[in-house]
Coordinates of C-alpha atoms in Angstrom, one line a residue:
Chain A
M28 CA -252.3 -160.1 16.5
E29 CA -250.8 -162.9 14.5
K30 CA -249.3 -165.8 16.4
L31 CA -245.6 -165.7 16.6
P32 CA -243.6 -168.7 15.4
A33 CA -242.1 -171.0 18.0
V34 CA -238.8 -169.8 19.2
E35 CA -236.9 -172.9 18.2
D36 CA -238.2 -173.1 14.7
A37 CA -237.7 -169.4 14.1
V38 CA -234.1 -169.5 15.3
E39 CA -233.3 -172.6 13.3
S40 CA -234.6 -171.1 10.1
V41 CA -232.6 -167.8 10.7
L42 CA -229.5 -169.8 11.4
A43 CA -229.9 -171.9 8.3
A44 CA -230.2 -168.8 6.1
N45 CA -227.4 -166.8 7.6
S46 CA -224.8 -168.7 9.6
T47 CA -222.3 -168.9 6.7
L48 CA -222.2 -165.2 6.1
P49 CA -219.0 -163.5 7.0
G50 CA -219.6 -161.7 10.4
A51 CA -222.9 -163.4 10.7
L52 CA -223.8 -162.6 14.3
L53 CA -225.4 -159.2 13.9
P54 CA -227.5 -160.2 10.8
I55 CA -228.7 -163.3 12.8
L56 CA -229.6 -161.3 15.9
H57 CA -231.4 -158.7 13.7
E58 CA -233.4 -161.4 12.0
V59 CA -234.3 -163.2 15.2
Q60 CA -235.5 -159.9 16.7
E61 CA -237.5 -159.1 13.5
T62 CA -239.2 -162.4 13.6
L63 CA -239.9 -162.8 17.4
G64 CA -239.8 -159.2 18.5
Y65 CA -236.9 -159.9 20.8
I66 CA -234.0 -162.2 21.3
P67 CA -235.1 -164.9 23.8
P68 CA -232.4 -166.0 26.2
E69 CA -233.0 -169.7 25.3
S70 CA -231.9 -168.9 21.7
V71 CA -228.4 -167.9 22.8
P72 CA -226.8 -171.4 23.2
R73 CA -228.2 -172.4 19.8
I74 CA -226.8 -169.3 18.1
A75 CA -223.5 -169.7 19.9
K76 CA -223.1 -173.3 18.8
A77 CA -224.0 -172.5 15.2
L78 CA -221.3 -169.8 15.0
N79 CA -218.7 -171.7 17.1
L80 CA -218.8 -168.9 19.7
S81 CA -219.1 -169.0 23.5
R82 CA -222.5 -168.1 25.0
A83 CA -220.7 -165.3 26.8
E84 CA -219.6 -163.8 23.4
V85 CA -223.2 -163.9 22.0
H86 CA -224.6 -162.5 25.3
G87 CA -221.9 -159.8 25.2
V88 CA -222.9 -158.7 21.7
I89 CA -226.7 -158.7 22.5
T90 CA -226.2 -156.5 25.6
Y91 CA -223.7 -154.2 24.0
Y92 CA -226.1 -152.9 21.4
Q93 CA -229.0 -150.7 22.4
H94 CA -231.2 -152.0 19.6
F95 CA -231.3 -155.6 20.8
R96 CA -234.0 -156.6 23.3
Q97 CA -233.9 -159.6 25.6
T98 CA -237.6 -159.3 26.6
P99 CA -240.7 -159.0 24.5
P100 CA -241.5 -155.3 23.7
G101 CA -244.8 -153.6 24.3
R102 CA -247.5 -153.7 21.6
H103 CA -245.8 -150.8 19.9
V104 CA -242.3 -149.4 20.4
V105 CA -242.2 -145.6 20.5
R106 CA -238.8 -144.1 20.1
V107 CA -238.4 -140.4 20.9
C108 CA -235.3 -138.5 19.7
C109 CA -233.3 -137.1 22.6
A110 CA -230.4 -135.6 20.6
E111 CA -229.3 -132.0 20.2
A112 CA -231.2 -131.0 17.1
C113 CA -234.5 -132.1 18.7
Q114 CA -233.4 -130.6 22.1
A115 CA -233.1 -127.2 20.3
V116 CA -236.9 -127.3 19.5
G117 CA -238.4 -128.7 22.6
G118 CA -237.3 -132.3 22.4
E119 CA -236.6 -132.7 26.1
A120 CA -240.0 -131.6 27.2
L121 CA -241.5 -134.0 24.6
A122 CA -239.3 -136.9 25.8
E123 CA -240.3 -136.3 29.4
H124 CA -244.0 -136.1 28.4
A125 CA -243.7 -139.3 26.4
R126 CA -241.9 -141.2 29.2
T127 CA -244.6 -140.3 31.7
R128 CA -247.4 -141.0 29.4
L129 CA -246.1 -144.4 28.3
E130 CA -244.8 -145.5 31.8
A131 CA -247.9 -147.4 32.8
G132 CA -249.3 -148.5 29.5
E133 CA -248.6 -151.4 27.1
L134 CA -246.5 -149.4 24.7
S135 CA -242.7 -149.3 25.1
F136 CA -240.8 -146.0 25.4
E137 CA -237.3 -145.8 24.1
P138 CA -235.0 -142.8 23.9
V139 CA -233.1 -142.7 20.5
Y140 CA -230.2 -140.6 19.6
C141 CA -231.0 -139.1 16.2
L142 CA -233.4 -140.3 13.6
G143 CA -231.9 -138.0 10.9
L144 CA -235.0 -135.8 10.9
C145 CA -233.0 -132.9 12.4
A146 CA -234.5 -130.1 10.3
C147 CA -238.0 -130.9 11.5
G148 CA -237.8 -132.0 15.1
P149 CA -238.8 -133.1 17.6
A150 CA -239.1 -136.4 15.9
I151 CA -240.4 -139.8 16.9
Q152 CA -240.5 -143.3 15.3
I153 CA -243.1 -145.9 16.0
D154 CA -242.2 -149.5 15.3
E155 CA -239.5 -148.5 12.7
T156 CA -242.3 -148.0 10.1
S157 CA -243.9 -144.8 11.1
L158 CA -242.1 -141.5 11.5
H159 CA -243.5 -138.2 12.8
A160 CA -241.9 -134.7 12.7
R161 CA -242.5 -131.5 14.6
V162 CA -244.2 -133.5 17.3
T163 CA -245.7 -131.6 20.3
P164 CA -247.0 -133.1 23.5
K165 CA -250.5 -132.6 22.2
S166 CA -249.9 -134.2 18.8
F167 CA -248.0 -137.0 20.6
D168 CA -251.0 -137.7 22.7
A169 CA -253.2 -137.8 19.6
L170 CA -250.9 -140.4 18.0
I171 CA -250.8 -142.5 21.2
D172 CA -254.6 -142.3 21.7
A173 CA -255.0 -143.6 18.2
L174 CA -252.6 -146.5 18.8
E175 CA -254.3 -147.4 22.0
A176 CA -257.8 -147.2 20.5
A177 CA -256.8 -149.5 17.5
R178 CA -256.8 -152.9 19.0
Chain B
M23 CA -249.9 -138.9 -22.2
S24 CA -250.0 -139.0 -18.5
V25 CA -248.4 -136.3 -16.4
T26 CA -245.7 -137.3 -14.0
V27 CA -246.2 -136.3 -10.3
Y28 CA -243.4 -136.6 -7.8
V29 CA -244.1 -137.1 -4.1
P30 CA -241.0 -137.7 -2.0
S31 CA -240.5 -140.9 0.0
D32 CA -237.6 -139.5 1.9
A33 CA -237.9 -140.3 5.6
A34 CA -238.3 -136.6 6.6
A35 CA -241.0 -136.2 4.0
L36 CA -242.7 -139.3 5.3
A37 CA -242.5 -137.9 8.8
L38 CA -244.4 -134.9 7.5
G39 CA -247.1 -136.9 5.9
A40 CA -245.9 -137.6 2.3
D41 CA -247.4 -141.1 2.1
A42 CA -250.9 -139.9 2.9
V43 CA -250.5 -137.1 0.3
A44 CA -249.3 -139.6 -2.3
L45 CA -252.3 -141.8 -1.6
A46 CA -254.7 -138.8 -1.8
I47 CA -253.3 -137.6 -5.1
A48 CA -253.5 -141.1 -6.7
G49 CA -257.1 -141.5 -5.4
E50 CA -258.2 -138.1 -6.5
A51 CA -256.7 -138.6 -10.0
R52 CA -258.6 -141.9 -10.3
R53 CA -261.8 -140.4 -9.2
R54 CA -261.5 -137.7 -11.8
G55 CA -260.4 -140.1 -14.5
I56 CA -257.0 -138.4 -15.0
A57 CA -254.0 -140.6 -15.8
I58 CA -251.0 -139.7 -13.8
K59 CA -247.6 -141.4 -13.2
L60 CA -246.7 -141.1 -9.6
V61 CA -243.0 -141.3 -8.8
R62 CA -241.7 -141.4 -5.2
N63 CA -238.5 -139.4 -5.4
G64 CA -236.0 -138.3 -2.7
S65 CA -236.3 -135.0 -1.0
R66 CA -235.0 -131.7 -2.4
G67 CA -234.0 -131.0 1.1
L68 CA -236.3 -128.0 1.7
F69 CA -237.9 -129.4 4.8
W70 CA -240.2 -126.5 5.6
L71 CA -241.9 -127.1 2.3
E72 CA -242.3 -130.9 2.7
P73 CA -244.3 -132.7 1.5
L74 CA -243.1 -130.9 -1.6
V75 CA -245.1 -132.2 -4.6
E76 CA -243.7 -131.7 -8.1
V77 CA -245.4 -131.9 -11.5
A78 CA -243.3 -132.5 -14.6
G79 CA -244.1 -129.5 -16.8
S80 CA -243.2 -129.0 -20.5
R81 CA -239.8 -127.5 -19.6
D82 CA -239.4 -127.4 -15.8
R83 CA -240.6 -129.3 -12.8
L84 CA -243.2 -127.2 -10.9
A85 CA -243.3 -127.3 -7.1
F86 CA -246.2 -127.1 -4.7
G87 CA -245.8 -127.2 -1.0
P88 CA -246.1 -127.9 1.8
V89 CA -249.0 -130.0 0.7
T90 CA -251.4 -131.7 3.1
V91 CA -254.1 -134.2 2.3
A92 CA -256.7 -131.4 2.7
D93 CA -255.1 -129.5 -0.2
V94 CA -255.2 -132.2 -2.7
A95 CA -258.8 -131.7 -4.1
S96 CA -258.1 -127.9 -4.5
L97 CA -254.9 -128.6 -6.3
F98 CA -256.9 -130.7 -8.9
D99 CA -259.6 -128.0 -9.0
A100 CA -256.8 -125.5 -9.9
D101 CA -255.6 -127.9 -12.6
F102 CA -252.1 -128.1 -11.0
L103 CA -251.2 -130.9 -13.4
N104 CA -251.2 -128.3 -16.2
G105 CA -249.5 -125.5 -14.3
G106 CA -252.7 -124.0 -12.9
A107 CA -252.2 -121.3 -10.2
H108 CA -252.7 -122.4 -6.6
P109 CA -251.8 -120.7 -3.2
L110 CA -249.2 -123.5 -2.6
S111 CA -247.6 -123.0 -6.0
L112 CA -243.9 -122.3 -5.7
G113 CA -243.1 -122.0 -9.4
P114 CA -240.3 -124.0 -11.1
T115 CA -238.5 -126.0 -8.4
A116 CA -235.0 -125.2 -9.7
A117 CA -235.7 -121.5 -9.4
I118 CA -236.5 -121.6 -5.7
P119 CA -233.8 -119.3 -4.3
Y120 CA -232.7 -121.9 -1.6
L121 CA -231.9 -124.4 -4.4
F122 CA -230.9 -121.9 -7.0
M123 CA -228.2 -120.5 -4.7
Q124 CA -226.6 -123.9 -4.1
R125 CA -224.0 -125.8 -6.1
R126 CA -225.2 -129.3 -6.0
I127 CA -222.6 -131.8 -7.1
T128 CA -222.7 -134.8 -4.9
T129 CA -226.4 -134.4 -4.3
R130 CA -227.2 -133.2 -7.8
R131 CA -229.8 -136.0 -8.5
V132 CA -231.3 -136.3 -5.0
G133 CA -235.0 -135.4 -5.4
L134 CA -234.7 -135.3 -9.2
V135 CA -234.2 -139.0 -10.0
D136 CA -236.4 -142.0 -9.3
P137 CA -234.3 -143.8 -6.6
A138 CA -235.9 -147.1 -7.5
S139 CA -234.9 -147.0 -11.1
L140 CA -231.4 -147.8 -12.5
A141 CA -232.6 -146.8 -15.9
D142 CA -233.6 -143.3 -14.7
Y143 CA -230.2 -143.0 -12.9
L144 CA -228.3 -143.8 -16.1
A145 CA -230.6 -141.5 -18.1
Q146 CA -229.9 -138.6 -15.8
G147 CA -226.1 -138.8 -16.1
G148 CA -225.4 -141.5 -13.6
G149 CA -222.8 -144.2 -14.5
V150 CA -220.4 -142.0 -16.4
G151 CA -217.8 -142.2 -13.6
L152 CA -217.9 -145.9 -13.5
Q153 CA -217.6 -146.2 -17.2
A154 CA -214.6 -143.9 -17.2
A155 CA -213.0 -145.8 -14.4
R156 CA -213.3 -149.1 -16.3
G157 CA -211.1 -147.7 -19.0
L158 CA -208.3 -146.6 -16.5
A159 CA -205.6 -148.4 -14.7
A160 CA -206.1 -148.7 -11.0
A161 CA -203.2 -146.3 -10.2
E162 CA -204.7 -143.8 -12.5
I163 CA -208.0 -143.8 -10.7
V164 CA -206.3 -143.3 -7.4
Q165 CA -204.2 -140.4 -8.9
R166 CA -207.4 -138.6 -10.1
I167 CA -208.9 -138.9 -6.7
T168 CA -205.7 -137.6 -5.1
D169 CA -205.6 -134.7 -7.6
S170 CA -209.2 -133.7 -6.9
G171 CA -208.2 -132.9 -3.4
L172 CA -211.2 -134.9 -2.0
R173 CA -211.0 -135.4 1.8
G174 CA -213.1 -137.7 3.9
R175 CA -216.5 -136.2 4.4
G176 CA -217.3 -138.3 7.5
G177 CA -215.5 -135.8 9.8
A178 CA -211.8 -136.6 9.9
A179 CA -211.1 -135.0 6.5
F180 CA -208.3 -137.4 5.7
P181 CA -207.2 -137.2 2.0
T182 CA -209.1 -139.9 0.2
G183 CA -206.5 -140.5 -2.5
I184 CA -203.8 -141.2 0.1
K185 CA -206.0 -143.8 1.8
W186 CA -206.8 -145.5 -1.5
K187 CA -203.2 -145.6 -2.5
T188 CA -202.2 -147.3 0.8
V189 CA -204.8 -150.0 0.0
L190 CA -203.8 -150.3 -3.6
D191 CA -200.2 -150.8 -2.6
A192 CA -201.0 -153.3 0.1
V193 CA -200.4 -156.9 -1.1
A194 CA -203.3 -159.3 -0.2
D195 CA -205.5 -161.9 -1.8
R196 CA -208.6 -160.1 -0.7
K197 CA -209.4 -156.5 -0.1
Y198 CA -212.6 -154.8 1.0
I199 CA -214.5 -151.5 0.4
V200 CA -216.5 -150.5 3.4
C201 CA -219.0 -147.6 3.4
N202 CA -219.6 -146.0 6.8
A203 CA -223.3 -145.1 6.7
D204 CA -223.5 -145.0 10.5
E205 CA -224.5 -141.3 10.4
G206 CA -225.0 -140.9 14.1
D207 CA -224.3 -137.2 14.6
S208 CA -227.4 -135.2 15.6
G209 CA -228.0 -132.5 13.0
T210 CA -226.8 -134.6 10.1
F211 CA -228.9 -136.3 7.4
S212 CA -227.0 -135.9 4.1
D213 CA -226.0 -139.6 4.1
R214 CA -229.5 -140.6 4.7
M215 CA -230.8 -138.3 1.9
L216 CA -228.3 -139.7 -0.6
M217 CA -229.0 -143.3 0.3
E218 CA -232.8 -142.8 0.1
G219 CA -232.8 -140.3 -2.8
D220 CA -230.0 -141.5 -5.1
P221 CA -228.7 -144.9 -3.9
F222 CA -227.1 -145.9 -7.2
Q223 CA -224.6 -143.0 -6.9
L224 CA -223.2 -144.5 -3.7
L225 CA -223.0 -148.0 -5.3
E226 CA -221.2 -146.4 -8.2
G227 CA -218.7 -144.7 -5.9
M228 CA -218.0 -147.9 -4.1
A229 CA -217.5 -149.8 -7.4
I230 CA -215.0 -147.3 -8.6
A231 CA -213.1 -147.6 -5.3
G232 CA -213.1 -151.4 -5.9
L233 CA -211.5 -150.9 -9.3
A234 CA -209.0 -148.4 -7.8
V235 CA -207.7 -150.7 -5.1
G236 CA -208.4 -154.2 -6.5
A237 CA -211.3 -155.1 -4.2
R238 CA -214.3 -157.1 -5.3
Q239 CA -216.4 -157.1 -2.1
G240 CA -218.1 -154.1 -0.5
F241 CA -220.1 -153.6 2.6
I242 CA -222.4 -150.7 3.6
Y243 CA -222.8 -150.4 7.3
V244 CA -226.1 -148.5 7.9
R245 CA -227.4 -147.5 11.3
S246 CA -230.5 -149.3 12.4
E247 CA -232.2 -146.0 13.0
Y248 CA -232.4 -145.7 9.2
P249 CA -234.8 -148.5 8.0
H250 CA -235.9 -146.5 5.0
A251 CA -232.3 -146.1 3.8
V252 CA -231.7 -149.8 4.3
A253 CA -234.7 -150.6 2.2
A254 CA -233.7 -148.1 -0.6
L255 CA -230.2 -149.6 -0.8
K256 CA -231.4 -153.1 -0.9
A257 CA -233.9 -152.3 -3.6
A258 CA -231.2 -150.6 -5.6
L259 CA -228.8 -153.5 -5.2
D260 CA -231.5 -155.9 -6.5
S261 CA -231.4 -154.3 -9.9
A262 CA -227.7 -153.2 -9.9
Q263 CA -225.8 -156.4 -9.9
D264 CA -225.3 -156.7 -13.7
W265 CA -224.3 -153.1 -13.9
L266 CA -221.8 -153.4 -11.0
G267 CA -220.1 -156.4 -12.8
D268 CA -218.1 -158.6 -10.5
F269 CA -218.1 -156.1 -7.6
R270 CA -220.5 -157.3 -4.9
I271 CA -222.0 -155.1 -2.2
D272 CA -223.8 -156.2 0.9
V273 CA -225.9 -154.0 3.2
R274 CA -225.3 -154.6 7.0
K275 CA -227.4 -153.0 9.7
G276 CA -225.9 -151.4 12.9
A277 CA -227.7 -151.9 16.1
G278 CA -227.9 -148.5 17.9
S279 CA -224.4 -147.8 18.9
Y280 CA -223.0 -144.3 18.2
V281 CA -219.3 -145.3 18.6
C282 CA -219.8 -147.8 15.7
G283 CA -219.4 -144.7 13.5
E284 CA -215.7 -144.8 14.5
E285 CA -214.1 -146.8 11.8
T286 CA -212.4 -149.5 13.8
A287 CA -215.5 -150.1 16.0
M288 CA -217.5 -150.4 12.9
L289 CA -215.2 -153.1 11.6
E290 CA -215.6 -155.0 14.8
S291 CA -219.3 -154.7 14.5
L292 CA -219.2 -155.9 10.8
E293 CA -217.2 -158.9 12.0
G294 CA -220.0 -159.8 14.4
K295 CA -218.5 -158.5 17.6
R296 CA -219.2 -155.8 20.1
G297 CA -218.3 -152.4 18.6
I298 CA -215.2 -151.8 20.6
V299 CA -212.6 -149.4 19.2
R300 CA -209.3 -151.0 18.0
A301 CA -205.9 -149.5 18.7
K302 CA -204.2 -148.0 15.7
P303 CA -201.8 -148.9 14.1
P304 CA -202.3 -151.1 12.2
L305 CA -204.4 -148.8 10.0
P306 CA -207.5 -150.3 8.4
A307 CA -205.9 -149.6 5.0
I308 CA -203.3 -152.2 5.9
S309 CA -205.2 -154.5 8.2
G310 CA -208.9 -153.7 8.3
L311 CA -212.0 -155.9 7.9
F312 CA -211.2 -159.6 8.7
G313 CA -207.6 -158.5 8.8
Q314 CA -207.5 -157.5 5.1
P315 CA -206.6 -154.1 3.5
T316 CA -209.8 -152.0 3.6
V317 CA -210.9 -148.7 2.2
I318 CA -213.3 -147.1 4.6
N319 CA -215.1 -143.9 3.5
N320 CA -218.4 -142.4 4.4
V321 CA -221.5 -142.1 2.1
I322 CA -220.8 -138.5 0.9
T323 CA -217.2 -139.3 0.2
F324 CA -218.1 -142.3 -2.0
G325 CA -220.9 -140.2 -3.4
S326 CA -218.5 -137.6 -4.6
V327 CA -216.3 -140.0 -6.5
P328 CA -218.5 -140.7 -9.6
D329 CA -218.5 -137.0 -10.4
I330 CA -214.8 -136.6 -10.1
L331 CA -214.2 -139.4 -12.5
G332 CA -217.1 -138.5 -14.8
Q333 CA -217.0 -134.7 -15.0
G334 CA -213.2 -134.3 -14.5
V335 CA -210.8 -133.6 -11.7
D336 CA -210.5 -129.9 -12.4
A337 CA -214.2 -129.2 -12.2
Y338 CA -214.2 -130.5 -8.7
R339 CA -210.9 -129.2 -7.5
D340 CA -211.6 -125.7 -8.8
L341 CA -214.4 -125.4 -6.2
G342 CA -213.7 -124.6 -2.6
C343 CA -210.9 -122.7 -0.9
G344 CA -207.5 -123.4 0.5
R345 CA -207.0 -127.1 1.2
S346 CA -210.7 -127.7 1.3
R347 CA -211.6 -128.6 -2.3
G348 CA -215.0 -129.2 -3.8
T349 CA -218.3 -128.9 -2.1
L350 CA -219.9 -130.1 1.2
P351 CA -223.6 -130.8 1.6
F352 CA -224.2 -128.9 4.8
Q353 CA -227.3 -129.7 6.9
L354 CA -229.2 -126.9 8.7
A355 CA -230.9 -128.3 11.7
G356 CA -232.4 -127.6 15.1
N357 CA -234.0 -124.3 15.8
I358 CA -233.7 -122.9 12.3
R359 CA -236.5 -121.5 10.1
F360 CA -235.5 -122.9 6.8
G361 CA -233.8 -126.2 7.8
G362 CA -232.5 -128.5 5.1
L363 CA -229.7 -129.6 2.8
V364 CA -227.4 -126.9 1.5
E365 CA -224.6 -128.1 -0.8
V366 CA -222.1 -125.3 -1.5
P367 CA -218.4 -125.1 -2.2
F368 CA -216.2 -124.7 1.0
G369 CA -215.6 -121.1 2.0
L370 CA -219.1 -119.7 2.6
K371 CA -219.5 -117.7 5.8
L372 CA -221.3 -119.6 8.6
R373 CA -223.4 -116.5 9.1
D374 CA -224.6 -116.5 5.5
L375 CA -225.6 -120.2 5.8
L376 CA -227.5 -119.4 9.0
Y377 CA -229.3 -116.3 7.8
D378 CA -229.3 -116.2 4.0
F379 CA -230.3 -119.8 3.7
G380 CA -231.6 -120.7 7.2
G381 CA -233.5 -117.5 7.8
G382 CA -232.6 -117.3 11.5
S383 CA -234.3 -119.2 14.3
R384 CA -237.5 -121.1 13.9
S385 CA -238.8 -119.7 17.2
G386 CA -238.2 -116.1 16.0
R387 CA -235.8 -115.4 18.9
P388 CA -232.2 -114.5 18.4
L389 CA -229.7 -117.3 17.6
R390 CA -227.4 -117.7 20.6
A391 CA -225.2 -120.7 19.7
V392 CA -224.7 -123.2 17.0
Q393 CA -223.1 -126.6 17.3
V394 CA -221.2 -127.6 14.2
G395 CA -220.1 -131.2 13.6
G396 CA -222.4 -133.3 15.8
P397 CA -222.2 -134.2 19.5
L398 CA -218.4 -133.9 19.4
G399 CA -218.5 -130.5 17.8
A400 CA -217.9 -127.1 19.4
Y401 CA -220.6 -124.6 20.3
L402 CA -220.0 -121.4 18.5
P403 CA -221.2 -118.0 19.8
E404 CA -222.5 -115.2 17.6
S405 CA -219.0 -113.6 17.6
Q406 CA -217.7 -116.6 15.6
F407 CA -220.5 -116.7 13.0
D408 CA -218.1 -115.0 10.5
T409 CA -215.9 -118.0 10.4
L410 CA -215.5 -119.5 6.9
L411 CA -216.9 -122.9 6.4
D412 CA -213.7 -124.9 5.5
Y413 CA -211.6 -127.4 7.4
E414 CA -208.7 -125.0 8.2
S415 CA -210.8 -122.0 9.3
F416 CA -212.7 -124.2 11.8
A417 CA -209.5 -125.9 13.1
A418 CA -208.1 -122.4 13.7
I419 CA -210.9 -121.6 16.2
G420 CA -210.6 -125.0 17.9
A421 CA -213.7 -126.4 16.2
G422 CA -214.4 -128.9 13.4
L423 CA -216.7 -129.1 10.5
G424 CA -217.3 -132.8 11.1
H425 CA -219.9 -134.1 8.8
G426 CA -221.3 -130.7 8.0
G427 CA -224.2 -130.8 10.4
I428 CA -225.2 -127.4 12.0
V429 CA -227.6 -127.3 14.9
A430 CA -228.9 -123.9 15.8
F431 CA -230.1 -122.9 19.3
D432 CA -232.0 -119.7 20.2
D433 CA -231.4 -117.6 23.3
T434 CA -233.3 -120.0 25.6
V435 CA -230.5 -122.5 25.5
D436 CA -228.5 -123.2 28.7
L437 CA -225.0 -124.1 27.6
A438 CA -224.0 -125.6 31.0
K439 CA -226.9 -128.1 30.4
Q440 CA -225.6 -128.8 26.9
A441 CA -222.1 -129.3 28.2
R442 CA -223.6 -131.8 30.7
Y443 CA -225.4 -133.5 27.9
A444 CA -222.2 -133.9 25.9
M445 CA -220.6 -135.7 28.9
K446 CA -223.7 -137.8 29.5
F447 CA -223.9 -138.8 25.8
C448 CA -220.3 -139.9 26.0
A449 CA -221.0 -141.9 29.1
I450 CA -224.0 -143.6 27.4
E451 CA -222.1 -144.3 24.1
S452 CA -218.5 -145.0 25.2
C453 CA -217.4 -148.4 24.1
G454 CA -215.6 -148.8 27.4
K455 CA -212.1 -149.7 26.1
C456 CA -210.1 -146.7 27.4
T457 CA -210.4 -145.2 30.8
P458 CA -210.4 -141.4 30.0
C459 CA -213.6 -141.9 28.0
R460 CA -215.3 -144.6 30.0
I461 CA -214.7 -143.1 33.5
G462 CA -214.0 -139.5 32.5
S463 CA -217.4 -139.0 30.9
T464 CA -219.2 -140.1 34.1
R465 CA -217.0 -137.9 36.3
G466 CA -217.6 -135.1 33.8
V467 CA -221.4 -135.3 34.4
E468 CA -220.8 -135.2 38.2
V469 CA -218.4 -132.2 38.0
I470 CA -220.8 -130.2 35.8
D471 CA -223.6 -131.0 38.2
R472 CA -221.6 -129.6 41.1
I473 CA -220.7 -126.5 39.1
R474 CA -224.4 -126.0 38.2
A475 CA -225.2 -126.4 41.9
G476 CA -222.9 -123.4 42.7
Q477 CA -219.4 -124.9 43.2
V478 CA -217.8 -122.8 40.5
E479 CA -214.3 -123.6 41.8
Q480 CA -214.9 -127.1 40.2
I481 CA -214.4 -125.5 36.8
T482 CA -210.7 -126.0 37.2
L483 CA -211.3 -129.7 37.7
L484 CA -213.5 -129.8 34.7
R485 CA -210.8 -128.3 32.5
E486 CA -208.2 -130.7 33.8
L487 CA -210.6 -133.6 33.1
C488 CA -211.1 -132.4 29.6
D489 CA -207.4 -132.2 29.1
T490 CA -207.0 -135.8 30.2
M491 CA -209.8 -136.9 27.9
I492 CA -208.4 -135.0 24.9
H493 CA -204.9 -136.4 25.3
G494 CA -205.5 -139.8 26.8
S495 CA -208.5 -141.2 24.8
L496 CA -208.1 -143.9 22.2
C497 CA -210.6 -142.4 19.6
A498 CA -212.6 -139.3 18.9
M499 CA -215.4 -140.3 21.2
G500 CA -213.4 -139.5 24.3
S501 CA -210.9 -137.0 22.8
M502 CA -213.5 -134.8 21.2
T503 CA -216.3 -134.8 23.8
P504 CA -214.4 -132.0 25.5
Y505 CA -214.9 -129.8 22.4
P506 CA -218.6 -129.0 23.2
V507 CA -217.8 -128.8 26.9
L508 CA -214.8 -126.4 26.6
S509 CA -216.4 -124.3 24.0
A510 CA -219.5 -123.8 26.2
L511 CA -217.3 -123.0 29.1
N512 CA -215.1 -120.5 27.1
H513 CA -217.8 -118.7 25.1
F514 CA -220.7 -118.9 27.5
P515 CA -219.1 -118.6 31.0
E516 CA -222.2 -116.8 32.3
D517 CA -224.2 -120.1 32.0
F518 CA -221.8 -121.8 34.5
A519 CA -221.9 -119.0 37.1

């Protein structure tokens, strides 16, 4: 795994590129999380200062949105759709299976409410880059086995 | 001359293995010394056939699907590039009944065009609407949209022309065009398919809106669950700036909040704040983004605009029924055999959509309920399957078409559990501003739990709670969560006994 840039440097370069955008806070938080994997608490005062906001306001935004993380994620983030269209084809059983399977390991489980793959559920997303449709507990295990083996 | 081969890069096609198939086709062609041009198109929206590979023939495009990596060698063996017969051959794509029976207007180029190429977009009839708009006065553009009868496709079905006129008439130094691409409803994917499959059409619709109301800046607010749509839009914008003239569009990413699909919460989010619903008035058309007059429409609404300007108001208005004019790209989802995108004029029977297009349930069991219009939409029993798919017919049965998403359930569904989920979802996603939604949803989960544990007398309490939420909530999140709950209670009482 490549070494992550130091928190301070990363935050400074994100701020330099974005802080004059109108409504800059969300783009900044996205880019910090994309760079570091999460939004470190120590970055909050710096972001607040750059945008002339209070720390409470920045904290409020980070905690309001499900997408933002304040702690480093697992080696991979596995999002399992828990919404109705996937429920109609066994999504709940899959989500339960996934939660149990990933509980102890080093991959993160996150429920997600719709990936827009509703005609071919149950659907999952791994690290935003990889999508899988018509997933069964068995095919889920095969995917996770491969992720765990590849290190 | 090399043959053009199309392999979709639509997110659903990717989820079914399209990238691996594209790689295998390119590799096999290289091995055999055959020159091909590989285009990553959008999806035709026939998801049981994805990955659907197409070959450009002399007259038609020929379809093969669903193609797996293991099929690729045999496709080459059968000379599929020159129309050779293969078990996966589906004939000319346009003649596949599922597509042939549709009337694709807004999604006409999705799956056909190369979404990464402005030149291809313009060659396939794109850009005509913007060109027409550039020769018209602002008020004339607004008038045409009004005359077309177009209503907001995001769910509220508000007349688009009236909204645009309000923004046109507002006096301000700066106005904004905002595209709501926070397609959070389960069972919907038409916005995603248009953004991934024909992004220039959305940009064109927004640019026309800019001309119509005097705005030079647009934002597209895309949910973070759609990284592929974000990438497709950004790629399109990179090559579109000259074409768009002095109208500038920026893509902004949501962050996993359903309520940000509510327009005022979305504005808060765009301004960099928590996505908390604003009280209305003032309407966003008067005081919207950064306090300025703002047109807010969803992807399919903007996507319908170029055609209305380019092909004429009458052609669009003549489709549909009653006060529901034009077409709606419906989305068949959940437990359905032939799930996908079905764009048809308003007025088709729900039953025809479910069976003629959808082919019944995927599981083979009888369909027991369908939820129309996302998590805030009603559950309809079989006895209501003859309802016509238009705004007024659905309103008449206490339901809504919403964004046109239809989620089918077979007879194993427990509607009391689905009602509980509706309340639970509201509790998770409520922005917290108003009490009926914030507290009511949590109390709703508790009451339904008691009912399911045998305290049926609590049904009265649940109905009263729903009444409070409907009439006391600030936005649709709280006021429409009772729709799935009450419809489950009314049409499937046996599940609550």
